[in-house]
Short mmCIF file of C-alpha atoms in Angstrom, two decimals:
data_model
loop_
_atom_site.label_atom_id
_atom_site.label_comp_id
_atom_site.label_asym_id
_atom_site.label_seq_id
_atom_site.Cartn_x
_atom_site.Cartn_y
_atom_site.Cartn_z
CA UNK T 1 103.05 130.29 44.52
CA UNK T 2 102.65 134.22 44.35
CA UNK T 3 102.55 133.63 40.27
CA UNK T 4 99.79 131.12 40.54
CA UNK T 5 97.65 133.22 43.08
CA UNK T 6 98.03 136.23 40.79
CA UNK T 7 96.98 134.22 37.77
CA UNK T 8 93.96 132.75 39.70
CA UNK T 9 93.06 136.39 40.82
CA UNK T 10 93.18 137.71 37.26
CA UNK T 11 91.03 134.82 36.11
CA UNK T 12 88.44 135.24 38.75
CA UNK T 13 88.15 138.91 38.27
CA UNK T 14 87.78 138.55 34.57
CA UNK T 15 84.92 135.81 34.82
CA UNK T 16 83.08 136.41 38.06
CA UNK T 17 81.48 139.59 39.11
CA UNK T 18 81.73 139.78 42.79
CA UNK T 19 80.44 142.66 45.00
CA UNK T 20 82.47 145.94 44.72
CA UNK T 21 84.96 146.86 47.30
CA UNK T 22 84.66 149.85 49.55
CA UNK T 23 87.59 151.26 51.33
CA UNK T 24 86.63 153.77 53.96
CA UNK T 25 88.35 155.97 56.62
CA UNK T 26 91.13 157.13 54.56
CA UNK T 27 92.78 160.54 53.79
CA UNK T 28 92.78 160.26 50.05
CA UNK T 29 94.38 162.55 47.46
CA UNK T 30 94.10 162.25 43.59
CA UNK T 31 94.46 164.43 40.47
CA UNK T 32 91.37 164.63 38.23
CA UNK T 33 91.76 164.33 34.58
CA UNK T 34 92.59 168.10 34.33
CA UNK T 35 95.35 167.73 37.00
CA UNK T 36 93.39 169.49 39.96
CA UNK T 37 93.98 167.97 43.41
CA UNK T 38 90.91 166.24 44.94
CA UNK T 39 90.53 165.11 48.38
CA UNK T 40 88.24 162.10 49.53
CA UNK T 41 87.62 159.67 52.53
CA UNK T 42 86.07 156.78 50.50
CA UNK T 43 86.82 154.97 47.49
CA UNK T 44 84.80 151.99 45.83
CA UNK T 45 86.33 149.67 43.16
CA UNK T 46 85.12 146.81 41.20
CA UNK T 47 86.67 144.72 38.55
CA UNK T 48 89.85 146.07 39.31
CA UNK T 49 88.95 149.65 38.54
CA UNK T 50 87.70 152.67 40.52
CA UNK T 51 83.96 153.17 40.46
CA UNK T 52 83.62 156.01 42.71
CA UNK T 53 85.55 158.39 45.28
CA UNK T 54 83.93 160.59 47.68
CA UNK T 55 82.46 160.50 51.34
CA UNK T 56 80.32 158.54 53.51
CA UNK T 57 77.56 158.99 50.92
CA UNK T 58 79.14 155.96 49.24
CA UNK T 59 77.80 153.79 51.85
CA UNK T 60 74.05 154.30 50.49
CA UNK T 61 75.08 154.13 46.98
CA UNK T 62 76.99 150.80 47.38
CA UNK T 63 75.02 149.05 50.15
CA UNK T 64 76.23 145.64 49.13
CA UNK T 65 79.94 146.39 48.76
CA UNK T 66 82.48 144.57 50.95
CA UNK T 67 83.95 147.01 53.49
CA UNK T 68 87.53 147.63 54.16
CA UNK T 69 88.81 149.96 56.94
CA UNK T 70 91.45 152.20 55.89
CA UNK T 71 92.47 152.93 59.42
CA UNK T 72 92.87 156.56 58.96
CA UNK T 73 95.82 156.13 56.60
CA UNK T 74 96.69 158.42 53.75
CA UNK T 75 95.70 156.89 50.40
CA UNK T 76 97.60 157.97 47.21
CA UNK T 77 97.44 156.68 43.55
CA UNK T 78 100.26 154.10 42.93
CA UNK T 79 103.27 156.23 41.98
CA UNK T 80 104.92 156.03 38.51
CA UNK T 81 108.72 155.84 38.03
CA UNK T 82 109.09 157.43 34.52
CA UNK T 83 112.68 156.44 34.10
CA UNK T 84 113.95 153.11 35.52
CA UNK T 85 116.03 149.90 34.81
CA UNK T 86 114.19 147.10 36.16
CA UNK T 87 116.66 144.16 35.42
CA UNK T 88 119.41 146.52 36.65
CA UNK T 89 117.63 147.13 39.97
CA UNK T 90 117.12 143.45 40.39
CA UNK T 91 120.82 142.78 39.56
CA UNK T 92 122.07 145.36 41.90
CA UNK T 93 119.88 144.02 44.72
CA UNK T 94 121.58 140.59 43.99
CA UNK T 95 125.15 141.83 43.62
CA UNK T 96 127.76 143.81 45.69
CA UNK T 97 126.46 147.49 46.34
CA UNK T 98 129.11 150.24 46.47
CA UNK T 99 126.65 153.06 46.64
CA UNK T 100 127.68 155.84 49.29
CA UNK T 101 131.10 154.22 50.08
CA UNK T 102 133.52 156.76 51.30
CA UNK T 103 136.76 155.59 49.46
CA UNK T 104 138.00 153.26 46.93
CA UNK T 105 139.70 151.29 49.71
CA UNK T 106 136.40 150.86 51.59
CA UNK T 107 134.85 149.82 48.10
CA UNK T 108 137.81 147.21 47.41
CA UNK T 109 137.18 145.67 50.96
CA UNK T 110 133.46 145.42 50.30
CA UNK T 111 134.10 143.53 46.87
CA UNK T 112 136.67 141.30 48.67
CA UNK T 113 134.03 140.40 51.34
CA UNK T 114 131.40 139.68 48.53
CA UNK T 115 133.79 137.60 46.41
CA UNK T 116 134.75 135.41 49.58
CA UNK T 117 131.20 134.77 50.54
CA UNK T 118 130.37 133.86 46.73
CA UNK T 119 133.04 131.50 45.71
CA UNK T 120 130.83 129.73 43.28
CA UNK T 121 130.49 132.88 40.92
CA UNK T 122 132.66 132.95 37.73
CA UNK T 123 132.63 136.70 37.78
CA UNK T 124 132.30 139.38 40.30
CA UNK T 125 129.83 142.13 39.42
CA UNK T 126 128.29 145.13 41.03
CA UNK T 127 128.28 148.90 41.04
CA UNK T 128 127.16 152.20 42.67
CA UNK T 129 130.92 153.54 43.23
CA UNK T 130 131.35 157.26 42.81
CA UNK T 131 134.65 158.80 43.11
CA UNK T 132 133.27 162.14 43.64
CA UNK T 133 132.43 161.13 47.21
CA UNK T 134 136.06 160.03 47.91
CA UNK T 135 138.70 162.34 49.51
CA UNK T 136 140.85 162.45 46.23
CA UNK T 137 137.95 162.42 43.87
CA UNK T 138 140.10 160.31 41.63
CA UNK T 139 138.93 157.45 39.31
CA UNK T 140 140.06 153.93 40.92
CA UNK T 141 142.51 151.61 39.59
CA UNK T 142 142.69 147.86 38.58
CA UNK T 143 145.60 147.55 40.80
CA UNK T 144 143.58 148.21 43.89
CA UNK T 145 141.17 145.34 42.93
CA UNK T 146 144.14 143.21 42.15
CA UNK T 147 145.46 143.30 45.60
CA UNK T 148 142.32 141.05 46.58
CA UNK T 149 140.91 139.45 43.47
CA UNK T 150 143.32 138.15 40.82
CA UNK T 151 141.71 134.55 39.80
CA UNK T 152 138.36 135.95 38.70
CA UNK T 153 137.25 138.98 36.54
CA UNK T 154 135.77 141.85 38.30
CA UNK T 155 133.60 144.73 36.69
CA UNK T 156 131.86 147.31 38.69
CA UNK T 157 129.45 150.05 37.25
CA UNK T 158 129.86 153.54 38.24
CA UNK T 159 126.81 155.13 40.15
CA UNK T 160 125.63 156.47 36.92
CA UNK T 161 125.95 153.52 34.78
CA UNK T 162 128.38 155.37 32.11
CA UNK T 163 131.63 153.85 33.47
CA UNK T 164 133.14 150.76 34.70
CA UNK T 165 136.02 149.75 37.00
CA UNK T 166 137.55 146.32 36.43
CA UNK T 167 140.56 144.39 37.44
CA UNK T 168 143.39 143.10 35.44
CA UNK T 169 141.77 139.72 34.90
CA UNK T 170 138.88 141.48 33.09
CA UNK T 171 141.21 143.59 30.98
CA UNK T 172 143.04 140.28 30.13
CA UNK T 173 140.12 138.43 29.19
CA UNK T 174 138.75 141.44 27.07
CA UNK T 175 142.21 141.95 25.46
CA UNK T 176 142.46 145.41 26.41
CA UNK T 177 146.15 146.52 26.29
CA UNK T 178 148.10 149.61 25.74
CA UNK T 179 147.65 149.06 22.04
CA UNK T 180 143.74 148.88 22.23
CA UNK T 181 142.09 151.84 20.59
CA UNK T 182 139.08 153.68 22.09
CA UNK T 183 136.09 152.41 20.57
CA UNK T 184 133.51 154.94 19.17
CA UNK T 185 131.67 156.45 21.66
CA UNK T 186 133.75 155.05 24.52
CA UNK T 187 137.27 155.95 26.38
CA UNK T 188 139.71 153.79 27.94
CA UNK T 189 141.16 155.72 30.91
CA UNK T 190 145.03 155.51 30.69
CA UNK T 191 148.16 156.48 32.88
CA UNK T 192 150.90 158.54 31.69
CA UNK T 193 152.38 155.81 29.87
CA UNK T 194 149.34 154.96 27.78
CA UNK T 195 148.55 151.57 29.86
CA UNK T 196 144.76 151.00 30.86
CA UNK T 197 144.24 151.97 34.46
CA UNK T 198 141.01 149.81 35.06
CA UNK T 199 138.36 152.49 34.15
CA UNK T 200 136.38 152.36 31.15
CA UNK T 201 133.86 155.04 29.89
CA UNK T 202 130.69 154.44 28.32
CA UNK T 203 131.05 152.07 25.23
CA UNK T 204 134.58 151.24 26.26
CA UNK T 205 133.06 148.94 29.09
CA UNK T 206 131.14 146.78 26.33
CA UNK T 207 134.61 145.28 25.70
CA UNK T 208 134.28 143.66 28.93
CA UNK T 209 130.61 143.10 29.31
CA UNK T 210 130.24 141.21 26.17
CA UNK T 211 132.23 138.43 27.90
CA UNK T 212 130.08 137.86 30.79
CA UNK T 213 127.77 134.72 30.62
CA UNK T 214 124.41 135.24 29.01
CA UNK T 215 121.43 135.45 31.45
CA UNK T 216 119.42 132.58 32.03
CA UNK T 217 115.67 132.50 32.33
CA UNK T 218 116.22 131.59 36.15
CA UNK T 219 118.53 134.59 36.30
CA UNK T 220 116.07 136.87 34.73
CA UNK T 221 113.06 135.36 37.00
CA UNK T 222 115.22 136.43 40.09
CA UNK T 223 116.10 139.81 38.94
CA UNK T 224 112.46 140.71 37.85
CA UNK T 225 110.98 139.19 40.98
CA UNK T 226 113.37 140.99 43.48
CA UNK T 227 112.92 144.24 41.70
CA UNK T 228 109.17 143.80 41.73
CA UNK T 229 109.14 143.19 45.46
CA UNK T 230 111.31 146.21 46.36
CA UNK T 231 109.28 148.62 43.97
CA UNK T 232 105.96 147.54 45.49
CA UNK T 233 107.57 148.12 49.06
CA UNK T 234 108.21 151.76 47.89
CA UNK T 235 104.65 152.37 46.52
CA UNK T 236 105.54 152.01 42.77
CA UNK T 237 103.00 150.36 40.71
CA UNK T 238 104.06 151.06 37.33
CA UNK T 239 107.61 151.78 35.89
CA UNK T 240 109.07 153.01 32.53
CA UNK T 241 111.76 150.43 31.84
CA UNK T 242 114.56 152.62 30.03
CA UNK T 243 115.99 150.39 27.55
CA UNK T 244 115.53 146.61 26.79
CA UNK T 245 116.77 144.29 24.25
CA UNK T 246 115.18 141.26 22.49
CA UNK T 247 115.81 138.88 25.25
CA UNK T 248 114.08 140.95 27.96
CA UNK T 249 111.30 141.82 25.29
CA UNK T 250 110.51 138.13 24.91
CA UNK T 251 110.85 137.29 28.72
CA UNK T 252 108.24 140.20 29.57
CA UNK T 253 105.77 139.15 27.07
CA UNK T 254 106.14 135.66 28.57
CA UNK T 255 105.57 136.83 32.09
CA UNK T 256 102.64 139.00 30.74
CA UNK T 257 100.99 135.89 29.35
CA UNK T 258 101.40 133.99 32.51
CA UNK T 259 99.82 137.04 34.44
CA UNK T 260 102.83 137.20 36.66
CA UNK T 261 104.42 140.47 36.04
CA UNK T 262 105.02 142.02 39.62
CA UNK T 263 104.25 145.79 38.60
CA UNK T 264 103.18 147.51 35.36
CA UNK T 265 105.90 147.88 33.06
CA UNK T 266 106.32 150.34 29.91
CA UNK T 267 109.35 149.17 28.33
CA UNK T 268 111.34 151.21 25.88
CA UNK T 269 112.87 148.99 23.16
CA UNK T 270 117.05 149.61 23.23
CA UNK T 271 117.86 151.40 19.94
CA UNK T 272 121.29 149.57 20.00
CA UNK T 273 119.65 146.20 19.81
CA UNK T 274 120.21 144.33 16.65
CA UNK T 275 116.77 143.13 16.44
CA UNK T 276 115.13 146.51 16.77
CA UNK T 277 113.66 146.44 13.18
CA UNK T 278 112.19 143.31 13.80
CA UNK T 279 110.49 144.39 17.21
CA UNK T 280 109.19 147.57 15.48
CA UNK T 281 107.68 145.58 12.70
CA UNK T 282 105.78 143.42 15.28
CA UNK T 283 103.99 146.78 16.48
CA UNK T 284 102.62 147.86 19.68
CA UNK T 285 102.45 145.03 22.41
CA UNK T 286 99.46 145.75 24.98
CA UNK T 287 97.64 143.52 27.42
CA UNK T 288 94.09 143.87 28.29
CA UNK T 289 95.04 144.58 31.95
CA UNK T 290 97.39 147.08 31.05
CA UNK T 291 100.58 145.31 32.97
CA UNK T 292 102.67 145.53 29.81
CA UNK T 293 102.67 148.19 27.06
CA UNK T 294 105.38 148.39 24.40
CA UNK T 295 105.18 151.31 22.01
CA UNK T 296 108.63 153.11 22.59
CA UNK T 297 112.10 153.07 21.82
CA UNK T 298 115.23 154.35 23.96
CA UNK T 299 118.03 155.74 22.10
CA UNK T 300 121.51 156.88 23.61
CA UNK T 301 122.80 160.41 22.82
CA UNK T 302 125.64 160.95 25.31
CA UNK T 303 127.30 159.84 28.61
CA UNK T 304 126.88 161.17 32.10
CA UNK T 305 128.05 164.43 33.82
CA UNK T 306 129.90 162.60 36.58
CA UNK T 307 132.26 160.56 34.41
CA UNK T 308 132.71 163.64 31.88
CA UNK T 309 130.85 161.79 29.10
CA UNK T 310 128.02 164.32 28.68
CA UNK T 311 128.35 165.81 25.34
CA UNK T 312 128.71 169.69 25.96
CA UNK T 313 128.83 172.59 23.37
CA UNK T 314 131.85 173.97 25.12
CA UNK T 315 134.58 171.91 26.97
CA UNK T 316 134.27 170.84 30.72
CA UNK T 317 135.27 173.63 33.23
CA UNK T 318 137.33 171.22 35.02
CA UNK T 319 138.76 169.29 31.91
CA UNK T 320 139.40 171.89 29.00
CA UNK T 321 140.36 169.13 26.64
CA UNK T 322 137.32 167.19 27.02
CA UNK T 323 133.87 168.16 25.59
CA UNK T 324 132.20 164.65 26.27
CA UNK T 325 131.20 161.73 24.31
CA UNK T 326 128.23 160.77 21.77
CA UNK T 327 127.09 157.28 22.09
CA UNK T 328 125.18 157.48 18.91
CA UNK T 329 127.14 158.92 15.89
CA UNK T 330 125.91 162.19 14.56
CA UNK T 331 125.52 160.55 11.12
CA UNK T 332 123.36 157.89 12.75
CA UNK T 333 120.83 160.34 14.21
CA UNK T 334 118.69 160.69 11.07
CA UNK T 335 118.16 157.03 10.02
CA UNK T 336 117.44 156.25 13.51
CA UNK T 337 114.81 158.78 14.40
CA UNK T 338 113.20 158.17 10.94
CA UNK T 339 113.21 154.37 11.53
CA UNK T 340 111.47 154.68 14.96
CA UNK T 341 109.11 157.39 13.92
CA UNK T 342 108.15 155.91 10.53
CA UNK T 343 106.84 152.65 12.73
CA UNK T 344 104.70 154.86 14.90
CA UNK T 345 106.74 154.36 17.90
CA UNK T 346 107.47 156.98 20.53
CA UNK T 347 111.09 158.03 20.80
CA UNK T 348 112.83 158.70 23.93
CA UNK T 349 116.39 160.01 23.60
CA UNK T 350 118.83 160.06 26.30
CA UNK T 351 120.60 163.39 26.37
CA UNK T 352 122.28 165.02 29.52
CA UNK T 353 124.63 167.60 28.08
CA UNK T 354 123.63 170.67 26.11
CA UNK T 355 125.28 169.64 22.94
CA UNK T 356 123.46 166.36 23.03
CA UNK T 357 120.13 167.95 23.86
CA UNK T 358 120.64 170.51 21.03
CA UNK T 359 121.16 167.88 18.47
CA UNK T 360 118.43 165.72 19.40
CA UNK T 361 116.06 168.84 19.26
CA UNK T 362 117.41 169.63 15.85
CA UNK T 363 116.87 165.87 14.61
CA UNK T 364 113.39 165.72 15.98
CA UNK T 365 112.44 169.06 14.29
CA UNK T 366 114.01 167.57 10.84
CA UNK T 367 112.22 164.18 11.07
CA UNK T 368 109.04 165.82 11.99
CA UNK T 369 109.09 168.10 8.87
CA UNK T 370 109.65 165.01 6.42
CA UNK T 371 107.76 162.19 8.26
CA UNK T 372 105.82 163.42 10.98
CA UNK T 373 105.44 161.69 14.42
CA UNK T 374 105.32 164.99 16.74
CA UNK T 375 102.19 163.84 18.04
CA UNK T 376 103.87 160.60 19.53
CA UNK T 377 104.66 162.49 22.90
CA UNK T 378 108.35 161.96 22.17
CA UNK T 379 110.52 162.39 25.08
CA UNK T 380 114.27 163.52 26.12
CA UNK T 381 115.34 161.17 28.99
CA UNK T 382 117.15 163.30 31.44
CA UNK T 383 117.35 166.85 29.65
CA UNK T 384 119.76 167.61 32.47
CA UNK T 385 121.91 170.38 31.00
CA UNK T 386 120.18 172.54 28.39
CA UNK T 387 121.26 175.65 26.72
CA UNK T 388 118.69 178.37 27.95
CA UNK T 389 117.72 179.02 24.20
CA UNK T 390 116.85 175.33 23.69
CA UNK T 391 114.24 175.02 26.50
CA UNK T 392 111.37 176.64 24.52
CA UNK T 393 112.02 174.31 21.75
CA UNK T 394 110.86 171.33 24.20
CA UNK T 395 107.33 173.04 23.86
CA UNK T 396 107.32 173.93 20.23
CA UNK T 397 108.07 170.43 19.41
CA UNK T 398 106.05 168.75 21.77
CA UNK T 399 108.91 166.91 23.49
CA UNK T 400 108.52 165.82 27.18
CA UNK T 401 111.25 166.48 29.47
CA UNK T 402 111.67 163.10 31.39
CA UNK T 403 113.66 164.11 34.29
CA UNK T 404 114.94 162.51 37.71
CA UNK T 405 115.00 164.76 40.63
CA UNK T 406 117.50 163.17 42.71
CA UNK T 407 120.00 163.75 40.01
CA UNK T 408 120.02 167.28 40.84
CA UNK T 409 120.63 166.73 44.79
CA UNK T 410 123.38 163.93 43.84
CA UNK T 411 125.11 166.19 41.49
CA UNK T 412 124.90 169.58 43.30
CA UNK T 413 128.48 169.12 44.53
CA UNK T 414 130.21 168.45 41.41
CA UNK T 415 127.89 170.00 38.69
CA UNK T 416 129.28 173.56 38.79
CA UNK T 417 132.83 172.13 38.80
CA UNK T 418 131.94 170.37 35.68
CA UNK T 419 130.25 173.19 33.75
CA UNK T 420 130.58 176.39 35.55
CA UNK T 421 127.89 178.69 37.04
CA UNK T 422 126.58 180.11 33.66
CA UNK T 423 125.63 176.65 32.22
CA UNK T 424 123.80 175.94 35.32
CA UNK T 425 121.03 178.44 34.18
CA UNK T 426 119.47 175.67 32.01
CA UNK T 427 120.50 172.80 34.24
CA UNK T 428 117.92 170.63 36.13
CA UNK T 429 115.35 173.27 35.28
CA UNK T 430 112.07 171.78 36.24
CA UNK T 431 110.11 175.03 37.24
CA UNK T 432 111.41 176.58 33.99
CA UNK T 433 110.14 173.84 31.94
CA UNK T 434 106.69 173.80 33.84
CA UNK T 435 106.22 177.61 33.62
CA UNK T 436 106.30 177.30 29.73
CA UNK T 437 103.81 174.69 29.78
CA UNK T 438 105.90 171.42 29.36
CA UNK T 439 104.68 168.40 31.12
CA UNK T 440 107.28 166.74 33.42
CA UNK T 441 107.50 162.92 33.70
CA UNK T 442 109.46 162.26 36.87
CA UNK T 443 111.44 159.22 37.69
CA UNK T 444 114.54 158.06 39.70
CA UNK T 445 116.76 156.28 36.98
CA UNK T 446 117.30 153.50 39.61
CA UNK T 447 119.65 151.67 40.42
CA UNK T 448 121.61 154.73 39.38
CA UNK T 449 119.77 156.54 42.12
CA UNK T 450 117.64 154.89 44.94
CA UNK T 451 114.25 153.88 43.59
CA UNK T 452 112.22 155.38 46.57
CA UNK T 453 109.90 157.83 44.89
CA UNK T 454 109.36 159.83 48.10
CA UNK T 455 113.12 160.54 47.87
CA UNK T 456 112.34 162.19 44.37
CA UNK T 457 109.62 164.06 45.68
CA UNK T 458 111.46 165.46 48.55
CA UNK T 459 114.30 166.56 46.24
CA UNK T 460 111.99 168.05 43.76
CA UNK T 461 110.33 170.37 46.56
CA UNK T 462 113.38 171.08 48.35
CA UNK T 463 116.22 171.06 46.07
CA UNK T 464 118.04 169.57 49.13
CA UNK T 465 119.58 166.08 50.01
CA UNK T 466 118.34 164.01 52.96
CA UNK T 467 120.67 165.86 55.38
CA UNK T 468 118.90 169.25 54.67
CA UNK T 469 121.94 170.58 52.28
CA UNK T 470 122.37 173.12 51.13
CA UNK T 471 120.41 175.16 53.73
CA UNK T 472 118.21 177.01 51.33
CA UNK T 473 118.19 174.48 48.35
CA UNK T 474 120.27 174.37 45.42
CA UNK T 475 119.13 176.79 42.65
CA UNK T 476 116.11 177.17 44.63
CA UNK T 477 114.12 178.93 42.02
CA UNK T 478 113.76 175.79 40.11
CA UNK T 479 111.99 173.90 43.08
CA UNK T 480 108.52 172.70 42.68
CA UNK T 481 105.38 172.60 44.85
CA UNK T 482 104.57 169.26 46.43
CA UNK T 483 101.53 169.42 44.12
CA UNK T 484 103.46 169.83 40.84
CA UNK T 485 105.93 167.25 41.92
CA UNK T 486 103.28 164.62 42.68
CA UNK T 487 101.78 165.35 39.37
CA UNK T 488 105.13 164.59 37.63
CA UNK T 489 105.07 161.30 39.51
CA UNK T 490 101.52 160.33 38.61
CA UNK T 491 99.40 161.85 35.90
CA UNK T 492 102.01 163.38 33.85
CA UNK T 493 104.07 160.17 34.00
CA UNK T 494 101.24 158.48 32.74
CA UNK T 495 100.81 161.04 30.06
CA UNK T 496 104.21 160.24 29.00
CA UNK T 497 103.37 156.67 28.43
CA UNK T 498 100.10 157.28 26.64
CA UNK T 499 98.45 155.65 29.78
CA UNK T 500 96.54 158.72 31.33
CA UNK T 501 93.28 157.41 30.67
CA UNK T 502 93.80 154.26 32.74
CA UNK T 503 96.74 155.17 35.18
CA UNK T 504 98.06 158.13 37.14
CA UNK T 505 94.98 158.76 39.25
CA UNK T 506 92.16 157.44 41.22
CA UNK T 507 89.29 158.85 39.20
CA UNK T 508 86.30 156.61 37.88
CA UNK T 509 87.37 154.36 35.15
CA UNK T 510 91.11 154.06 36.15
CA UNK T 511 92.78 151.01 37.52
CA UNK T 512 92.56 150.96 41.31
CA UNK T 513 96.37 151.33 41.79
CA UNK T 514 96.88 152.93 45.14
CA UNK T 515 99.14 152.97 48.27
CA UNK T 516 98.40 153.68 51.97
CA UNK T 517 101.23 155.84 53.55
CA UNK T 518 102.06 156.90 57.18
CA UNK T 519 101.91 160.68 56.59
CA UNK T 520 100.27 163.40 54.59
CA UNK T 521 102.76 164.47 52.21
CA UNK T 522 100.76 167.65 51.24
CA UNK T 523 100.69 168.63 55.03
CA UNK T 524 104.16 167.73 56.65
CA UNK T 525 107.04 169.72 56.43
CA UNK T 526 108.74 169.43 52.91
CA UNK T 527 112.14 168.28 54.54
CA UNK T 528 110.37 165.44 55.89
CA UNK T 529 108.53 164.02 52.82
CA UNK T 530 111.17 161.46 52.24
CA UNK T 531 110.55 159.84 55.44
CA UNK T 532 107.32 158.58 54.25
CA UNK T 533 106.69 154.87 54.80
CA UNK T 534 104.44 152.74 52.58
CA UNK T 535 102.08 150.30 54.58
CA UNK T 536 100.00 148.83 51.71
CA UNK T 537 100.43 148.61 47.80
CA UNK T 538 97.41 147.70 45.68
CA UNK T 539 97.27 147.10 41.76
CA UNK T 540 93.97 146.60 40.21
CA UNK T 541 92.30 146.44 43.42
CA UNK T 542 94.50 143.53 44.66
CA UNK T 543 96.80 144.09 47.70
CA UNK T 544 100.24 143.10 46.38
CA UNK T 545 102.36 144.38 49.45
CA UNK T 546 101.98 144.81 52.99
CA UNK T 547 104.64 146.23 55.19
CA UNK T 548 106.01 143.51 57.45
#
């Protein structure tokens, strides 16, 4: 029913010119096209786009407009998450959630309960576990899962998506034994005798994931719809989907043709998909309503810091025999960069460790000299631990650091253990990037982190978690102002997707994507920003979510 209604609304708005709509009695904020903060109390939109913002004078200018009382609420542009995983979010909302559990034993109990309540499932899947939060801080084992589930395979993603915890049934189905070699870009965690323990790092977990049943269209629909409902409830109207394969590529195009995408999506094609060349040859995909825009590729440099998979220039401070993993072989960097850039696509490269960031910058510089593409607004996704001397290269190469503020507040308790204090000087360095003139594109990396953008705004401004820790903020000199963080979730996130002329603000000519919230994020104490609640979410002038 929702899909049909949406299609009808799109049809009507494109064929019938109704009177403009005038929302009054709001406390509105937006950035103009130069990034300056504007305030307003009235907004007029027509045909799904903003016509004017201002004060009561708009009543005289648009006397025939239909009137909508904003009830003195705060209006903001719809927020943009510049790095998330839409289908992964939907999957996580439909599976066992281990986020924030306090021990491996508590996690296994939740898995047991979930399995018992879903006897129809052939596989038990889920994720969100984080051994850093557990008393012993040790990776869990297959044996713990085996105590409760022996008849069905279990695979549970770590919170960062760069490791999986499996039971013995899953190891058996995948044929993983003592003799199994670590795959390139992956690592099988083993005990003292060399036996697999049940934790698979990065590409090693593909040995298990490849055995899961393929997603059906019904499954994809369920995941996309539940993810969309969740994002709308949080005030997110547009998301950059960080890595999709051909199956999701085709499904997104189908949903776009039906006018049934729940939010705007800027998907990045997965560099590891075997159909990448064919998708590149198809060229850009863009619909006239800007619900779907495909012109970028997501590539994978290294793993994550928490699982010690981030590629470092020097060994881990707490694991001297380990310098991390490369998920793309060094020899494959040049042909991959050349392939993507030669087709005119933006390249967004996942790099967390300082070695991965250094290698990516080197390859961008090399490819730009030979085939061009520097103007594509290429990005480094995460740019999490960067050698200080490499930070200026982002600006000189026109590379956008696409970063996730809640990663810093989640990692603060383990980052120094992993890399030591000296390397933190170039880590999570938002203010340093801004001061040199680099635009920031902010997101959450959901479902790795919670999708709520107000959690990200809060983390960016306070450098604290939602328990106000640490007291003065973690590496507080890298904290942003509320206005700077707001820009990274709106105008500059749109810029990072070549969409700043149509999204990221509420100036005339842009889509009327806006939200109404219960507090003024520019006036409340920064420590309370995360408490902001969304009452309404509108896309292209249509009400898409109302808080129950």
